[in-house]
mmCIF file of C-alpha atoms in Angstrom:
data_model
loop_
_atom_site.group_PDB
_atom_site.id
_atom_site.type_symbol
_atom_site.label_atom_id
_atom_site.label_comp_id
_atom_site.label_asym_id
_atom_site.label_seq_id
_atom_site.Cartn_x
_atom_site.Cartn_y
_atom_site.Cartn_z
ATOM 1 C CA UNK A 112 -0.339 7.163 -19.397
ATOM 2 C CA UNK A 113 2.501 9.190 -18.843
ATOM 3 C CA UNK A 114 2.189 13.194 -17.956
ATOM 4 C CA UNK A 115 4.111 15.958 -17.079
ATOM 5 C CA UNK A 116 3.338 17.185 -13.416
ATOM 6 C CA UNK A 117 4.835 19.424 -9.964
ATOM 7 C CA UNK A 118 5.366 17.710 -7.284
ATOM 8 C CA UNK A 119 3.459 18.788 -4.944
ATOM 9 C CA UNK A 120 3.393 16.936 -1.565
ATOM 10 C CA UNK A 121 5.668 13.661 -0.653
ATOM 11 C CA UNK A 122 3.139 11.319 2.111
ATOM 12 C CA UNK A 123 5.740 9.184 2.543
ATOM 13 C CA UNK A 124 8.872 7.344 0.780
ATOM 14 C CA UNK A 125 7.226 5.907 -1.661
ATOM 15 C CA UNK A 126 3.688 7.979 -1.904
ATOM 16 C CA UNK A 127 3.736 11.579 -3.445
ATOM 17 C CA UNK A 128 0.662 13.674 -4.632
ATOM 18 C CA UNK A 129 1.424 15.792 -7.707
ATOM 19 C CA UNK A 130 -0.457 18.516 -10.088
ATOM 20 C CA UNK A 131 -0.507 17.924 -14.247
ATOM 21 C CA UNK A 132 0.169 20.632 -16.081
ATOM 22 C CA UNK A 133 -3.516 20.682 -16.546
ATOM 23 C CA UNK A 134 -4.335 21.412 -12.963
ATOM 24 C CA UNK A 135 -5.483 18.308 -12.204
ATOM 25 C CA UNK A 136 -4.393 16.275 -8.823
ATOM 26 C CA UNK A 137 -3.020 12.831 -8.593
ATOM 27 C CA UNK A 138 -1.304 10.744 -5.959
ATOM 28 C CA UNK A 139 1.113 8.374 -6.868
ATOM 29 C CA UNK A 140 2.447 5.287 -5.681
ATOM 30 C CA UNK A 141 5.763 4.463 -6.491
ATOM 31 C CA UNK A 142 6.093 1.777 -9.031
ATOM 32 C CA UNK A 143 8.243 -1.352 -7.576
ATOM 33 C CA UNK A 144 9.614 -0.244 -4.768
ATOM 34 C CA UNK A 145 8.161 -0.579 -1.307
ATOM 35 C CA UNK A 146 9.408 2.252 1.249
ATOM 36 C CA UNK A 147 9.590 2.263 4.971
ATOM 37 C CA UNK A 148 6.314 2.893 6.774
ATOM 38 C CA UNK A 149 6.555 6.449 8.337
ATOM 39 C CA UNK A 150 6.347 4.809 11.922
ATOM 40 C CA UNK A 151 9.349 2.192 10.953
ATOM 41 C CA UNK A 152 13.416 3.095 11.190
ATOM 42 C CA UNK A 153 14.189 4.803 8.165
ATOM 43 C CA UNK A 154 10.450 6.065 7.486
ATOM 44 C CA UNK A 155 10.965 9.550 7.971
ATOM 45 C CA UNK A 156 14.304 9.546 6.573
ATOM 46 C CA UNK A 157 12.744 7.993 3.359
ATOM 47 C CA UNK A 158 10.154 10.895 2.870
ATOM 48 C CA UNK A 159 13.117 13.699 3.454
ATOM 49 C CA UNK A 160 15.479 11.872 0.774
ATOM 50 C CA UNK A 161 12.320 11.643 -1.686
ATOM 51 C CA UNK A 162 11.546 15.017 -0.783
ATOM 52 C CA UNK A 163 15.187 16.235 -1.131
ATOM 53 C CA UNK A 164 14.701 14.916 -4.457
ATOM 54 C CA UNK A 165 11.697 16.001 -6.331
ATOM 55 C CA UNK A 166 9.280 18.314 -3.909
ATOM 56 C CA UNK A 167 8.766 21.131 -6.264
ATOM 57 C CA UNK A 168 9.857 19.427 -8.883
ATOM 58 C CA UNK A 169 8.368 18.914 -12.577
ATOM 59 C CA UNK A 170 8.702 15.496 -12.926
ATOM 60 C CA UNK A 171 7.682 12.681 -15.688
ATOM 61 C CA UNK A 172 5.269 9.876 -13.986
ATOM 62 C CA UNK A 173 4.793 6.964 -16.568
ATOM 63 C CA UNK A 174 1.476 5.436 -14.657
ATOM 64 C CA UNK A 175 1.114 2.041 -15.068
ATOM 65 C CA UNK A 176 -1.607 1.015 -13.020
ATOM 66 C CA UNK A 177 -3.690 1.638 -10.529
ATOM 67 C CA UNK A 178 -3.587 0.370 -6.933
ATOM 68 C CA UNK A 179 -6.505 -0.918 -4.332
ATOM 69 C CA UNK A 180 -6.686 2.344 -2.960
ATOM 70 C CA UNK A 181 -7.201 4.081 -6.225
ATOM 71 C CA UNK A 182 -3.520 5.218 -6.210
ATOM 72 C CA UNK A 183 -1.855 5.584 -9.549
ATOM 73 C CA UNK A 184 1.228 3.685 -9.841
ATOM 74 C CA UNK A 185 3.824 5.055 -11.331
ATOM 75 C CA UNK A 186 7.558 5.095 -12.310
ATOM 76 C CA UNK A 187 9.121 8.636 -11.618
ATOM 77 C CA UNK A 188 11.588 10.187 -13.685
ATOM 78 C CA UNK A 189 13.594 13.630 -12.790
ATOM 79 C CA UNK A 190 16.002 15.296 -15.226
ATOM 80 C CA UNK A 191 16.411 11.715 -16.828
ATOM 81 C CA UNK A 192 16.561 9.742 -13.482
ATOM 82 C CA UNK A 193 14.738 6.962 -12.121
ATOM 83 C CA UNK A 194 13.484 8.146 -8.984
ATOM 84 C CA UNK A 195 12.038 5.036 -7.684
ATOM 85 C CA UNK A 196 15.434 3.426 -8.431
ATOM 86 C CA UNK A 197 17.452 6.107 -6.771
ATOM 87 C CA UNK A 198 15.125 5.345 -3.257
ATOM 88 C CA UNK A 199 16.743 1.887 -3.900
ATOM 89 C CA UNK A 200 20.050 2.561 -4.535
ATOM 90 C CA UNK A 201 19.846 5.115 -1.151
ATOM 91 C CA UNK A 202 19.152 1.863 0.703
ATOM 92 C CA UNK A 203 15.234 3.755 1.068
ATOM 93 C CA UNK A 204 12.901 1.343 -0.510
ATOM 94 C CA UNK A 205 13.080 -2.347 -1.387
ATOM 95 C CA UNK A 206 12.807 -3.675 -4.813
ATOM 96 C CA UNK A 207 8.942 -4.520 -4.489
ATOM 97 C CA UNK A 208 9.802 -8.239 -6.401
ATOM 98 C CA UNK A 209 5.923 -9.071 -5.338
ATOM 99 C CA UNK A 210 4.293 -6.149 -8.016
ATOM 100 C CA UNK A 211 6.849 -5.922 -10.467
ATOM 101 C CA UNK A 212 3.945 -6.678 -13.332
ATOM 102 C CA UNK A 213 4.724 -4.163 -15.955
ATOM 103 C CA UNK A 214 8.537 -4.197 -14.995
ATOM 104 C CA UNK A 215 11.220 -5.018 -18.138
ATOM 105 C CA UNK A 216 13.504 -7.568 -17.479
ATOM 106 C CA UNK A 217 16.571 -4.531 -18.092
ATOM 107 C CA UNK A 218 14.585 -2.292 -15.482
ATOM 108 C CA UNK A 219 13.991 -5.553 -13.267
ATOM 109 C CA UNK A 220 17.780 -6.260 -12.712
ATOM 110 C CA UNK A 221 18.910 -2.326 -12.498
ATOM 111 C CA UNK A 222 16.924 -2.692 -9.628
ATOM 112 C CA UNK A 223 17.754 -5.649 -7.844
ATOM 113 C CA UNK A 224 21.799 -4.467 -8.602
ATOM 114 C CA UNK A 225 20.967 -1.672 -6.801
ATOM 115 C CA UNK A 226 19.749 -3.562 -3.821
ATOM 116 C CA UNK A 227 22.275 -6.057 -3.795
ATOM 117 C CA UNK A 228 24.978 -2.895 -3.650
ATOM 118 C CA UNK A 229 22.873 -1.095 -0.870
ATOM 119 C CA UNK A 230 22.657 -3.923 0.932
ATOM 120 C CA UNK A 231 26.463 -4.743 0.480
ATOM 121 C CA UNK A 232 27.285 -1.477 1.479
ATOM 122 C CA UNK A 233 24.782 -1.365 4.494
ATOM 123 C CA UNK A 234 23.523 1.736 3.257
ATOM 124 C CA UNK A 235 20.428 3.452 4.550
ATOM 125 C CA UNK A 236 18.423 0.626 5.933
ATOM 126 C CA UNK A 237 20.670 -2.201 5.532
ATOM 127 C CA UNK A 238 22.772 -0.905 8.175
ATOM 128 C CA UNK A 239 20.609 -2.472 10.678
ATOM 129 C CA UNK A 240 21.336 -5.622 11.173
ATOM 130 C CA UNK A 241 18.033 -7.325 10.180
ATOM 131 C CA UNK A 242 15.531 -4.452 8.541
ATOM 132 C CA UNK A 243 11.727 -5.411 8.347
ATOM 133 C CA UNK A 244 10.596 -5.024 5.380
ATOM 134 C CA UNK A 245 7.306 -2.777 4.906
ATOM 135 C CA UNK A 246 5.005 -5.616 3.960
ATOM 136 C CA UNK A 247 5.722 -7.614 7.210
ATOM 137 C CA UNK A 248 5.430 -4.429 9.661
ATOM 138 C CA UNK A 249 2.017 -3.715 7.987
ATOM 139 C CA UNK A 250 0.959 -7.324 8.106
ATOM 140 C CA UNK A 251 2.017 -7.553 12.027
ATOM 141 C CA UNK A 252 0.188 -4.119 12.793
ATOM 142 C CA UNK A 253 -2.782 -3.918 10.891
ATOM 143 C CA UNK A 254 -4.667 -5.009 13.845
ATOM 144 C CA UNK A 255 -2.880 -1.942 16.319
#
C-alpha cells in the first residue's frame, strides 16, 4: 500500500505517526533500519535528524507490512529520497539485516554501502568505539 501523508509526529528515530491525505492516522515503523532507543547514545539525536528531515513534511510511505505492535512498516520517501536510508548513511540507524523480508537485493546493498561508509567514517554512532545495537539494549532491559 503506498499513500501520500504529513508527517505529523517523529516517536523516535525510526517510529513516526503521520496523517493520509484522507485524514486518517497511521504510525509507521521504519522499514529495515533499526534506530537508537531514545534512552541509548545517539537516541535523541536520531529523532532530531529524522525530525530535521521530514516533520511537516508530505512524504510517500510504501507500507509493506505490519509489525507485532500493529505498526505499519514502511519505507519513507521525501522529494525522491530514501529516508530510512539517509538515517543509515547519518550513522542513525543500523541496516535491520534481521527483517529485511520485502527488501530488493539493489535496495539491500545501498544499504549495507551506506553502513559500511558510516561506519568507516565513524559517523554518528560509529564514533563510539563499540555502539550497542538497539536489539541487544532492548533484549538486556526488557526486564528494567
Amino acid at each position: 500500500m503506498q499513500l501520500s501523508a504529513q508527517v505529523v509526529g517523529v516517536a523516535d528515530g525510526d517510529t513516526i505517526t503521520v496523517l493520509s491525505d484522507d485524514r486518517k492516522q497511521y504510525k509507521l515503523r521504519l522499514a529495515f533500519i533499526d534506530a537508537p532507543e531514545k534512552a541509548m547514545p545517539f537516541g535523541q539525536v536520531a529523532k532530531q535528524a529524522l525530525s530535521d528531515l521530514i516533520y511537516r513534511q508530505t512524504v510517500t510511505a510504501s507500507i509493506i507490512d505490519v509489525d507485532r505492535y500493529g505498526r505499519g512498516v514502511a519505507v519513507i520517501e521525501h522529494n525522491q529520497r530514501d529516508i530510512n536510508l539517509q538515517q543509515v548513511t547519518a550513522g542513525l540507524a543500523w541496516h535491520y539485516t534481521q527483517y529485511t523480508k520485502g527488501q530488493s537485493s539493489t535496495d539491500f546493498e545501498r544499504y549495507e554501502s551506506a553502513q559500511t561508509q558510516a561506519k568507516s567514517q565513524k559517523t554518528g554512532l560509529w564514533a563510539d568505539q563499540h555502539p550497542t545495537p538497539p536489539w541487544d539494549w532492548r533484549k538486556a532491559n526488557r526486564n528494567n
